[in-house]
CSV table of C-alpha atoms and ligand atoms in Angstrom, one decimal:
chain,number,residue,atom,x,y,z
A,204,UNK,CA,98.1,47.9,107.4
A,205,UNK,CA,97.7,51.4,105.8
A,206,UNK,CA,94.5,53.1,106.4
A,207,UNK,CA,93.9,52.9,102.5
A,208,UNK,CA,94.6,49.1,102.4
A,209,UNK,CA,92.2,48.9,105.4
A,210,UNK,CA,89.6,50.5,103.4
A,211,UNK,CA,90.0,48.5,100.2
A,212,UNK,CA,90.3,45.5,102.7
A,213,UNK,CA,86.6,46.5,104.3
A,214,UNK,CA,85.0,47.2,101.4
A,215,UNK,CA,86.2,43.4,99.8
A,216,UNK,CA,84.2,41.7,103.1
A,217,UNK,CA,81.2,44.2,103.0
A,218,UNK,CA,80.8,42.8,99.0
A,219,UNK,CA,81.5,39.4,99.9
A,220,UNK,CA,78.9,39.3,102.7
A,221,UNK,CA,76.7,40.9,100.6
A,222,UNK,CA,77.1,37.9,97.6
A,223,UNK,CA,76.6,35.5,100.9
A,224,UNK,CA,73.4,37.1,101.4
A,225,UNK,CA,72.2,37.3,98.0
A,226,UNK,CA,70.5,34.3,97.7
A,227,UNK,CA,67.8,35.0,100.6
A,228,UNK,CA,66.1,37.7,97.9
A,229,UNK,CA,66.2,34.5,95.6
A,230,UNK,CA,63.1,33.0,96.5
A,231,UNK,CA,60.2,36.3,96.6
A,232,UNK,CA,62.0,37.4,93.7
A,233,UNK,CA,61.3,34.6,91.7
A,234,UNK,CA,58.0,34.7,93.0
A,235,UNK,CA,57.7,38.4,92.2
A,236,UNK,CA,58.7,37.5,88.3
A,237,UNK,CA,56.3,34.4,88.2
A,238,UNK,CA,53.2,37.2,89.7
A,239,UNK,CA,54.3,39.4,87.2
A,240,UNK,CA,54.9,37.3,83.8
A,241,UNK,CA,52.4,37.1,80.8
A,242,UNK,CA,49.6,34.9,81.0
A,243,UNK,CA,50.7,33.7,77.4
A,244,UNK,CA,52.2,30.5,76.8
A,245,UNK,CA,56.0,30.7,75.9
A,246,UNK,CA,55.7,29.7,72.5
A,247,UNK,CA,59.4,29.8,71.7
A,248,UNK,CA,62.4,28.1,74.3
A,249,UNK,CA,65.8,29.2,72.4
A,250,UNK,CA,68.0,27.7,75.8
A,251,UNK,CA,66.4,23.8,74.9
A,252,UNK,CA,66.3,24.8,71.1
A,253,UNK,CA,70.2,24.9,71.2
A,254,UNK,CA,70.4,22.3,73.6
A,255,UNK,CA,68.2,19.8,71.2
A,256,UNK,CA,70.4,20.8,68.0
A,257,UNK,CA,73.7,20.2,70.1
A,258,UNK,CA,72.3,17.2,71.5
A,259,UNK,CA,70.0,15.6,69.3
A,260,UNK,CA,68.5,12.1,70.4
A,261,UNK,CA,69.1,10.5,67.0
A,262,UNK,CA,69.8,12.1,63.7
A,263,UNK,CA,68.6,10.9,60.5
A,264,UNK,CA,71.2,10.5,58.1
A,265,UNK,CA,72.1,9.5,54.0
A,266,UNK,CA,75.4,8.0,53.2
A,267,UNK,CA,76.6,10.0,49.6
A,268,UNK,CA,79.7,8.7,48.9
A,269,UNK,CA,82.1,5.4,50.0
A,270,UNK,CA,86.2,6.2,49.1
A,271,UNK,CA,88.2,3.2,49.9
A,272,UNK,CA,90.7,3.7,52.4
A,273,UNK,CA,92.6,0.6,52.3
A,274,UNK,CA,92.3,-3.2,51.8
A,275,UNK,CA,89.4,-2.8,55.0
A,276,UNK,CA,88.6,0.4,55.6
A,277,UNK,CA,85.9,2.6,54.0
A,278,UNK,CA,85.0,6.0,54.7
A,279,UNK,CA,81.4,6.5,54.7
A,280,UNK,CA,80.5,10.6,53.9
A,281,UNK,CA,77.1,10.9,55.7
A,282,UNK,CA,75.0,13.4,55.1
A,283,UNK,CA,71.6,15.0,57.1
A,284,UNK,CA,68.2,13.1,55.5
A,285,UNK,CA,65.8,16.2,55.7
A,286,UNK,CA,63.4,14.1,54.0
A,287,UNK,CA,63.2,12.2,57.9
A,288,UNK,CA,63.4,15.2,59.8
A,289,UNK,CA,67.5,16.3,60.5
A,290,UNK,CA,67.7,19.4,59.0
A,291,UNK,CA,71.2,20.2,59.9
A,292,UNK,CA,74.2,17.9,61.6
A,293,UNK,CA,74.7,18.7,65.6
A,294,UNK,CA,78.4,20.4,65.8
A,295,UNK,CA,80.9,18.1,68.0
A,296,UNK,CA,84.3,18.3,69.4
A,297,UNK,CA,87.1,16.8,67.9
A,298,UNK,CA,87.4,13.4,69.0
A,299,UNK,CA,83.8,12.1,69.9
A,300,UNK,CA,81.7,9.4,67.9
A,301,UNK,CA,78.5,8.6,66.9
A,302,UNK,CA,76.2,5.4,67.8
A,303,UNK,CA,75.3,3.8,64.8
A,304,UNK,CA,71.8,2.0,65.4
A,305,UNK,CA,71.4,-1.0,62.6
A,306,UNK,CA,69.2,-3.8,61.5
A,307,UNK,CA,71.1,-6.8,61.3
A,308,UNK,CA,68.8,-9.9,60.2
A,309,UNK,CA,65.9,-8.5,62.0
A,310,UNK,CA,67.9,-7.7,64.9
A,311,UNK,CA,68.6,-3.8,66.4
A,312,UNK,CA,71.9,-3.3,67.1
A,313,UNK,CA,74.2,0.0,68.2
A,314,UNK,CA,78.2,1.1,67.7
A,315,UNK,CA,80.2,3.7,68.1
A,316,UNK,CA,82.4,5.1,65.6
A,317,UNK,CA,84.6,8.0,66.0
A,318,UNK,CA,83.8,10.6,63.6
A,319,UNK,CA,86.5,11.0,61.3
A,320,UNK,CA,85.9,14.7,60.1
A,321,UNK,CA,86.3,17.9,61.5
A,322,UNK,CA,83.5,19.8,63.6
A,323,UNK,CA,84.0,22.5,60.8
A,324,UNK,CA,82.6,19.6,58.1
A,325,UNK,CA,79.6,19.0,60.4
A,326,UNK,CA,78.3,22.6,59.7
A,327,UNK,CA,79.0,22.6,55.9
A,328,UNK,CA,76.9,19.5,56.2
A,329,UNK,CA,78.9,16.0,56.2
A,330,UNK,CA,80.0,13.5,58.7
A,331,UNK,CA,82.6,10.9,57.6
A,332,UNK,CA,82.7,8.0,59.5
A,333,UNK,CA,86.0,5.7,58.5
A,334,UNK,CA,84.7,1.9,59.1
A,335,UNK,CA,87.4,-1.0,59.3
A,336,UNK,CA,86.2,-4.8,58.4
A,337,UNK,CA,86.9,-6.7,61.3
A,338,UNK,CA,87.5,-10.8,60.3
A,339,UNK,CA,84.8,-12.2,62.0
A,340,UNK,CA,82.4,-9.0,62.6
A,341,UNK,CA,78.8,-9.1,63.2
A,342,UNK,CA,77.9,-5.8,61.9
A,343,UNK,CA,81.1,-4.8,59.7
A,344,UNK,CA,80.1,-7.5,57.0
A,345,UNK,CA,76.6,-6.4,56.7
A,346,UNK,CA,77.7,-3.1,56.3
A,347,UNK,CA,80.2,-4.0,53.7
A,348,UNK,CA,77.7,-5.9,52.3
A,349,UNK,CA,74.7,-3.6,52.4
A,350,UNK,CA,75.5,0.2,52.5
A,351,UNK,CA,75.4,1.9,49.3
A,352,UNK,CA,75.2,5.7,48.2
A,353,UNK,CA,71.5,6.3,49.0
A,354,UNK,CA,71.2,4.3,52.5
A,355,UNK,CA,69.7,5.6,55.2
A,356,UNK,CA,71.9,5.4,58.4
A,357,UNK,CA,70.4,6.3,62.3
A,358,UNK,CA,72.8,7.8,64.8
A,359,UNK,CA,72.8,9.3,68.2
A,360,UNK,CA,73.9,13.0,68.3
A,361,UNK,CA,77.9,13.5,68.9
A,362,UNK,CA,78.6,11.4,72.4
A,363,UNK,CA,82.2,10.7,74.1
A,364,UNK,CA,85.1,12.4,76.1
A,365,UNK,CA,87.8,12.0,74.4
A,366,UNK,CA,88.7,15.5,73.1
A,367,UNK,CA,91.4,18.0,73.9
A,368,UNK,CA,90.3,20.2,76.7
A,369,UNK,CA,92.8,23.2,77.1
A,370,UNK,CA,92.2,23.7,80.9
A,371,UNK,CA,93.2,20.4,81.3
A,372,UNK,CA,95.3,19.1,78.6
A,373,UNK,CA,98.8,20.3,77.7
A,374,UNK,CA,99.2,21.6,74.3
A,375,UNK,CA,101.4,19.3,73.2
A,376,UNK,CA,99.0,16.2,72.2
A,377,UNK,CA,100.8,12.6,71.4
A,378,UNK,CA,98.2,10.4,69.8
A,379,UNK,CA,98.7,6.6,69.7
A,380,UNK,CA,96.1,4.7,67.8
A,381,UNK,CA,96.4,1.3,66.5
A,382,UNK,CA,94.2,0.0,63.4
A,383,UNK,CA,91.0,2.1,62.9
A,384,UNK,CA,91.7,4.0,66.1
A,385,UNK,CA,93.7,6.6,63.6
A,386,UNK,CA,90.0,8.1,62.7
A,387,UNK,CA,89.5,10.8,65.9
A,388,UNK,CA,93.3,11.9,65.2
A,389,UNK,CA,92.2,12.7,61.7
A,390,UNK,CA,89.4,15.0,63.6
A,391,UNK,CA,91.5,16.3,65.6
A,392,UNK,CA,94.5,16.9,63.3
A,393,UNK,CA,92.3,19.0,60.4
A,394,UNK,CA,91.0,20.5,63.5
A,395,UNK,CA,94.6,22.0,64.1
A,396,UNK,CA,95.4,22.5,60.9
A,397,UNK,CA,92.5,24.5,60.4
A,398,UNK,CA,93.4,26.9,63.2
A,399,UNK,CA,90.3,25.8,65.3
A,400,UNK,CA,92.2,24.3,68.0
A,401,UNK,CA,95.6,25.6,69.3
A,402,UNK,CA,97.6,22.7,70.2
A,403,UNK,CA,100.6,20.5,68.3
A,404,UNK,CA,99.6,16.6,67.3
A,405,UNK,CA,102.2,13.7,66.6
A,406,UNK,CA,100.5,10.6,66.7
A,407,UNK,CA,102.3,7.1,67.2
A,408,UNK,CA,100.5,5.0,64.3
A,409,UNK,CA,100.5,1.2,64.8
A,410,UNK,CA,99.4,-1.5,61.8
A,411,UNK,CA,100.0,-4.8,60.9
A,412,UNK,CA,100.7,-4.4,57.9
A,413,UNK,CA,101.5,-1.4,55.1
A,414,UNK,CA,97.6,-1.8,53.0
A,415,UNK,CA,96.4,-1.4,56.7
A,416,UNK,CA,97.5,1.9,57.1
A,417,UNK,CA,95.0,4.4,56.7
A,418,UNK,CA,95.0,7.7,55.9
A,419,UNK,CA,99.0,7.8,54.6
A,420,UNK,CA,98.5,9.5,51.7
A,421,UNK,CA,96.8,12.3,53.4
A,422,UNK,CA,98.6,12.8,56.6
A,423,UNK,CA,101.5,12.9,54.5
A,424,UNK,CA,100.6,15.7,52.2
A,425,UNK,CA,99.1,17.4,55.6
A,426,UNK,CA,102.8,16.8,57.4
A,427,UNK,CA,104.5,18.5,54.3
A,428,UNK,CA,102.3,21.7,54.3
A,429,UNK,CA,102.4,22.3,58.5
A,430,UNK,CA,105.5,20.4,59.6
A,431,UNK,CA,104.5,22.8,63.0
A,432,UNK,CA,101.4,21.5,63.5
A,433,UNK,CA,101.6,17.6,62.3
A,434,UNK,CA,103.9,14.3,62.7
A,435,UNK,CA,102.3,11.1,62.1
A,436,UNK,CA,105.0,7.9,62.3
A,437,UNK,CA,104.2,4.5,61.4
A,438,UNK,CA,105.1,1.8,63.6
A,439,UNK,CA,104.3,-1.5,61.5
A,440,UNK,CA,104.7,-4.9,63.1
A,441,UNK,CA,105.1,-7.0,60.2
A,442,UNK,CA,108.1,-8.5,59.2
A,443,UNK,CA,109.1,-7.0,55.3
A,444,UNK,CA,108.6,-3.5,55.2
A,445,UNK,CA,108.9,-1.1,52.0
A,446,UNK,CA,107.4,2.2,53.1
A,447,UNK,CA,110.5,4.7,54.1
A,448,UNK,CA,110.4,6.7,57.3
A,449,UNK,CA,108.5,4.3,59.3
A,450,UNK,CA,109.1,2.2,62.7
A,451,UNK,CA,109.1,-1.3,63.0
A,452,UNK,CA,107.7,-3.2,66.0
A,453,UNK,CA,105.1,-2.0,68.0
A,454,UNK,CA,104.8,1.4,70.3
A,455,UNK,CA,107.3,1.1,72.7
A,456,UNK,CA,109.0,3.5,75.6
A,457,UNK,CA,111.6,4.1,73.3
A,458,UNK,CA,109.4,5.2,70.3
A,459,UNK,CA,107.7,7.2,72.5
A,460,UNK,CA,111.2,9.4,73.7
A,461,UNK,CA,112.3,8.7,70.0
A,462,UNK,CA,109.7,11.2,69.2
A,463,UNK,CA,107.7,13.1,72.0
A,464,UNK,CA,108.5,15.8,74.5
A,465,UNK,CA,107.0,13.3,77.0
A,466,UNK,CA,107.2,15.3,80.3
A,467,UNK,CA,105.4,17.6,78.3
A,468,UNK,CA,102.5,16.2,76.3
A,469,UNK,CA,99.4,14.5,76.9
A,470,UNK,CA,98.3,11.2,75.5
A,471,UNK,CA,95.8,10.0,73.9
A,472,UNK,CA,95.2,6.8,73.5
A,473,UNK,CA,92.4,4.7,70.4
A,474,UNK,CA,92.9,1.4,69.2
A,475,UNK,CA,92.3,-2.1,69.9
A,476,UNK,CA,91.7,-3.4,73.7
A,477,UNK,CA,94.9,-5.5,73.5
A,478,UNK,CA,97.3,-2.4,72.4
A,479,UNK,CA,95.7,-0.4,75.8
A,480,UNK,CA,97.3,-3.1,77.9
A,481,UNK,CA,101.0,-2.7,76.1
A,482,UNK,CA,101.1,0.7,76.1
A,483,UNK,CA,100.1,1.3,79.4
A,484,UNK,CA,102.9,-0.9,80.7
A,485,UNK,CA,105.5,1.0,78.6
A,486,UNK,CA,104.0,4.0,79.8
A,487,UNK,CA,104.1,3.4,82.8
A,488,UNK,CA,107.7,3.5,83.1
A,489,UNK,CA,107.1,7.4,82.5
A,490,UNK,CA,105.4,7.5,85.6
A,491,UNK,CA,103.0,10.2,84.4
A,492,UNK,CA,99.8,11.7,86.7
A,493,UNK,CA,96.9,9.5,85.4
A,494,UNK,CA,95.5,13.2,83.8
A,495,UNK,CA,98.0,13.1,81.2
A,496,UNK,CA,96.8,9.8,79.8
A,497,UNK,CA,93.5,9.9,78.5
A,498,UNK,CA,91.9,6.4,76.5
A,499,UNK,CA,89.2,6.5,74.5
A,500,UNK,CA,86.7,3.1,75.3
A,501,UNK,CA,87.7,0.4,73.6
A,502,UNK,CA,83.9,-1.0,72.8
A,503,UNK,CA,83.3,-4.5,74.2
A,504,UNK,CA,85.4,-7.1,75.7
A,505,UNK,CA,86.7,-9.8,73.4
A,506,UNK,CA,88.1,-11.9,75.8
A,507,UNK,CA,85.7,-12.1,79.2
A,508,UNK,CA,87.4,-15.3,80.8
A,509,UNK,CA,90.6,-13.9,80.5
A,510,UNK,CA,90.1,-11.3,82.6
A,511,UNK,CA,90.5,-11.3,86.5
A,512,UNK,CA,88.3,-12.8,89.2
A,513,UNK,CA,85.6,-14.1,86.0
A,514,UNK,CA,84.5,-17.5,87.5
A,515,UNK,CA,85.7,-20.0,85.4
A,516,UNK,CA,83.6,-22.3,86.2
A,517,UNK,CA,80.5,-21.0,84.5
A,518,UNK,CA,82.0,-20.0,81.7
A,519,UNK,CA,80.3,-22.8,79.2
A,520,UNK,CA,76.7,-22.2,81.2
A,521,UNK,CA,74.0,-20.0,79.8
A,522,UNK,CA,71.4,-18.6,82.3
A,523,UNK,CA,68.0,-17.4,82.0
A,524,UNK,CA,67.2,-13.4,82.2
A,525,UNK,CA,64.0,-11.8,83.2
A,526,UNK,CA,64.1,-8.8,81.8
A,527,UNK,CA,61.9,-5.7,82.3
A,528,UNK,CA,61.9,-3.3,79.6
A,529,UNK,CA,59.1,-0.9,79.0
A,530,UNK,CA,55.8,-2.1,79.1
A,531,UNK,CA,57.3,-6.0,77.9
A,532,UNK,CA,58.5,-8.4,80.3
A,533,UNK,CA,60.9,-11.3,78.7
A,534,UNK,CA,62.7,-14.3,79.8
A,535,UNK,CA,65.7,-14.3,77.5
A,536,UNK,CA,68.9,-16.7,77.8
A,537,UNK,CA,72.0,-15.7,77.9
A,538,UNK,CA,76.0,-16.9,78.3
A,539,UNK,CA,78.2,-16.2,81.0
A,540,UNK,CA,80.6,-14.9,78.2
A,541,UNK,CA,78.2,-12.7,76.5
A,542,UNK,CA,77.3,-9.0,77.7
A,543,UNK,CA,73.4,-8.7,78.9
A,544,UNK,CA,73.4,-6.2,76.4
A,545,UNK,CA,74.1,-8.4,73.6
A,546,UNK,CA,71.6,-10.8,75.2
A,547,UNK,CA,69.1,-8.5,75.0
A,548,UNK,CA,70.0,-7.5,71.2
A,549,UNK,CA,69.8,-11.2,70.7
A,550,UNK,CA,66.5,-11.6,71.6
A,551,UNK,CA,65.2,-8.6,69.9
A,552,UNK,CA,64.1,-6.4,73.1
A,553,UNK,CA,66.1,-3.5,71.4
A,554,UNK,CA,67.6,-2.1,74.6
A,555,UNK,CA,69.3,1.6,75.2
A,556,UNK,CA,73.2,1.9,74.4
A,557,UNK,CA,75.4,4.1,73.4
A,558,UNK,CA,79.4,2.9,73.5
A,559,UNK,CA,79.4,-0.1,74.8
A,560,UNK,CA,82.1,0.4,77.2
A,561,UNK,CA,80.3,1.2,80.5
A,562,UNK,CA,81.2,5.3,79.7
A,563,UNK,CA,78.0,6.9,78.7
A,564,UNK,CA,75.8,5.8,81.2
A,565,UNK,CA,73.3,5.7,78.6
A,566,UNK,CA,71.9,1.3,79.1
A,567,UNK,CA,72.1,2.0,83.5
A,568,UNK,CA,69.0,-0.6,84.8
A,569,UNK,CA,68.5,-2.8,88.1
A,570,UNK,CA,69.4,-5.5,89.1
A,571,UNK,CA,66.3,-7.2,91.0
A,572,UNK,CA,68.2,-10.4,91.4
A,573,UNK,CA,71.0,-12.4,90.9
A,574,UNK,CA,74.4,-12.1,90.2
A,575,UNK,CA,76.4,-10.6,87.6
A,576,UNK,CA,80.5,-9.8,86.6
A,577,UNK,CA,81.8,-6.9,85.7
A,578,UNK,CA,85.0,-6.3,84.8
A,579,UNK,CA,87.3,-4.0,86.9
A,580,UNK,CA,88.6,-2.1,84.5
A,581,UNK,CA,85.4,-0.7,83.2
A,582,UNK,CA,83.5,-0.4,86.3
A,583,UNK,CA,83.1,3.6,86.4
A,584,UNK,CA,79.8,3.0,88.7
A,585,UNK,CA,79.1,5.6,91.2
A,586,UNK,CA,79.3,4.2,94.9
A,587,UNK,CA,75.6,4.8,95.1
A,588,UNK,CA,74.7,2.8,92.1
A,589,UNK,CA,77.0,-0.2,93.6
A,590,UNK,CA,74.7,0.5,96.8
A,591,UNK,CA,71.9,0.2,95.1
A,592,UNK,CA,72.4,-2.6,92.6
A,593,UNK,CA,72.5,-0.2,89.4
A,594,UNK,CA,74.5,-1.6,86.7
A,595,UNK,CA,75.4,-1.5,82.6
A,596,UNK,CA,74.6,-4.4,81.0
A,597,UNK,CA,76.7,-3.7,78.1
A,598,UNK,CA,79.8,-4.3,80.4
A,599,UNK,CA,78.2,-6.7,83.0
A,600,UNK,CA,77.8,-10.5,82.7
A,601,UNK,CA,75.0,-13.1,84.1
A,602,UNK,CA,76.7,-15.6,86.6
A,603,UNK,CA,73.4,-16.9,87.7
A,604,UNK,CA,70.1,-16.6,86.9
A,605,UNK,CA,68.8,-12.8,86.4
A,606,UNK,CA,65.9,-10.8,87.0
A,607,UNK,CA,66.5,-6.6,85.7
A,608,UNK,CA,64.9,-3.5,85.2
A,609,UNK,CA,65.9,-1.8,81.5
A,610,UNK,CA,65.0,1.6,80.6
A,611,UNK,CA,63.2,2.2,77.6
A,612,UNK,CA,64.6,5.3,75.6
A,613,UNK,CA,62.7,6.3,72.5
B,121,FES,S1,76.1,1.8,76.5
B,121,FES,FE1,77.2,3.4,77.5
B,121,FES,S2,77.3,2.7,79.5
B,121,FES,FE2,76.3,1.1,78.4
């Protein structure tokens, strides 16, 4: 070592020790500031007034226009209600949803939809929100039924993970959505295109059926005028098929090479809980590291007694719930094949969520006694929250009687 590099070389630990010693002058400094601040109350907090417009606990919203997307999807345009109190829509990422919080016959529900615009639309004022009818939905039919220009809609601020994150995500993004799980692709598409986020998008596009397909007019016209930036390929699985250019059959590993660079892409998955189990098989055959693969939550389970390890047995019994809420304490029923959650909905106790898919962490209560099932591929529970009985009713399941602690969130 030179004597210059043993200079530089001693001066790098002197400043190093000095950062590792910094923080004993934390303590009387702060209390140095505290004797020396103004006896006048802050009046303005500009850290928590950003924080409560990026993050607002609900947002008061107006829907001004429905366009028809296909034979059962909508897009709602939702604009802030200032008449209620939201002055201006909280920005979001590309990819995240709102939970919708409506009153279905008396009865307080939630759902999350992935918002369907750009962040860039939320500060000119508008969220759209693309809704698809589901056959035998419990809130899809009321809204199909109900919402008009002029209703008033209640949401959560922006919530959700599934959004491109350049220190972690390659550039090259590969969406596959099935059905209405095209809508955060449209986000994150205009996104691109509109030079907000620097990354490349093909998404993988499975429907049924051709009038399922949403958004084909536009992606199209959006393909044509940045082939760079855009690809969007239909994959349809019905049998007769007149649209030109598109797939046929579902998203397999060979559509995927067909049309990705996939050593060098990550995916992102949104769509229907049974099109995650097919395409993780086929992608599995990729072997990718688990961070190239990112899913958005698929909302509830359909089919509980399908799924591993549910007791059988108990699947036709309905138990009794004491349930803690607040200042009320209920004894509700509920079935083995219903989420507590929905239980609690049910019985009008109006109970916290957010997506419904054991992510947000936003319905987390106790369990005081009893025994519950929840399924393994949505138990993202901390060890100390298995420890100490802490669980999410929205993807948890009575097997016995209940008694539970719920947290009331305004
Ligand atoms: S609603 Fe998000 S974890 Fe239950």
């Amino acid at each position: 070592m030179t004597e210059k590099d043993k200079e530089k070389f001693l001066i790098t630990v002197k400043s190093n020790t000095k950062d590792l010693f910094a923080f004993t002058k934390l303590v009387p400094n702060r209390k140095k500031r505290i004797e020396n601040a103004s006896k006048e109350p802050i009046i303005s907090d500009p850290i928590n007034d950003l924080a409560r417009k990026l993050h607002p606990d609900r947002q008061y919203l107006t829907i001004s226009e429905i366009i028809d997307q296909s034979k059962s999807a909508k897009t709602f345009k939702l604009k802030p209600d200032q008449e209620l109190g939201t002055k201006e829509l909280a920005y979001f990422r590309a990819g995240q949803y709102l939970s919708l919080k409506v009153k279905v016959n008396g009865v307080e529900v939630t759902r999350p939809y992935s918002i369907a615009s750009s962040p860039s639309d939320a500060l000119k004022g508008f969220y759209e929100l693309t809704i698809r009818k589901e056959e035998y939905g419990f809130l899809t039919n009321n809204i199909w039924d109900n919402w008009k220009v002029g209703t008033k809609v209640v949401s959560s601020g922006p919530e959700g993970f599934f959004y491109f994150e350049p220190l972690r995500d390659l550039k090259n993004i590969v969406g596959i959505a099935g059905g209405s799980g095209i809508t955060p692709f449209r986000s994150i598409a205009k996104t691109i295109i509109e030079g907000k986020m620097d990354a490349k998008l093909i998404v993988l596009y499975g429907s049924s059926e051709e009038d399922d397909i949403i958004f084909y007019e536009e992606f199209k016209n959006l393909e044509r005028e940045h082939p760079d930036k855009l690809k969007v390929v239909n994959i349809l699985s019905c049998e007769e098929v007149s649209l030109k250019g598109c797939e046929t059959g579902f998203i397999t590993t060979q559509i995927i090479e067909k049309y990705c660079d996939v050593k060098n892409s990550t995916f992102f998955i949104c769509g229907p809980q049974i099109m995650y189990e097919f395409v993780a098989n086929e992608l599995k055959r990729f072997d990718l590291p688990q961070k190239r693969i990112r899913r958005e939550a698929f909302g509830e389970i359909k089919d509980i007694v399908n799924y591993p390890e549910f007791p059988k047995e108990v699947a036709e019994k309905s138990f009794k719930v004491k349930v803690h809420i607040g200042s009320i304490t209920k004894e509700i029923p509920a079935m083995a094949t219903e989420s507590i959650l929905v239980a609690m909905e049910r019985a009008n106790l109006a109970p916290p969520s957010k997506c419904r898919s054991g992510e947000c962490g936003f319905c987390r209560s106790l369990l005081i006694s009893g025994d519950i099932y929840i399924s393994p591929v949505s138990d993202w529970r901390k060890a100390a929250d298995k420890k100490f009985r802490y669980f999410h009713p929205c993807y948890s399941y009575p097997i016995s009687n209940l008694e539970i602690i719920v947290p009331r969130h305004l």
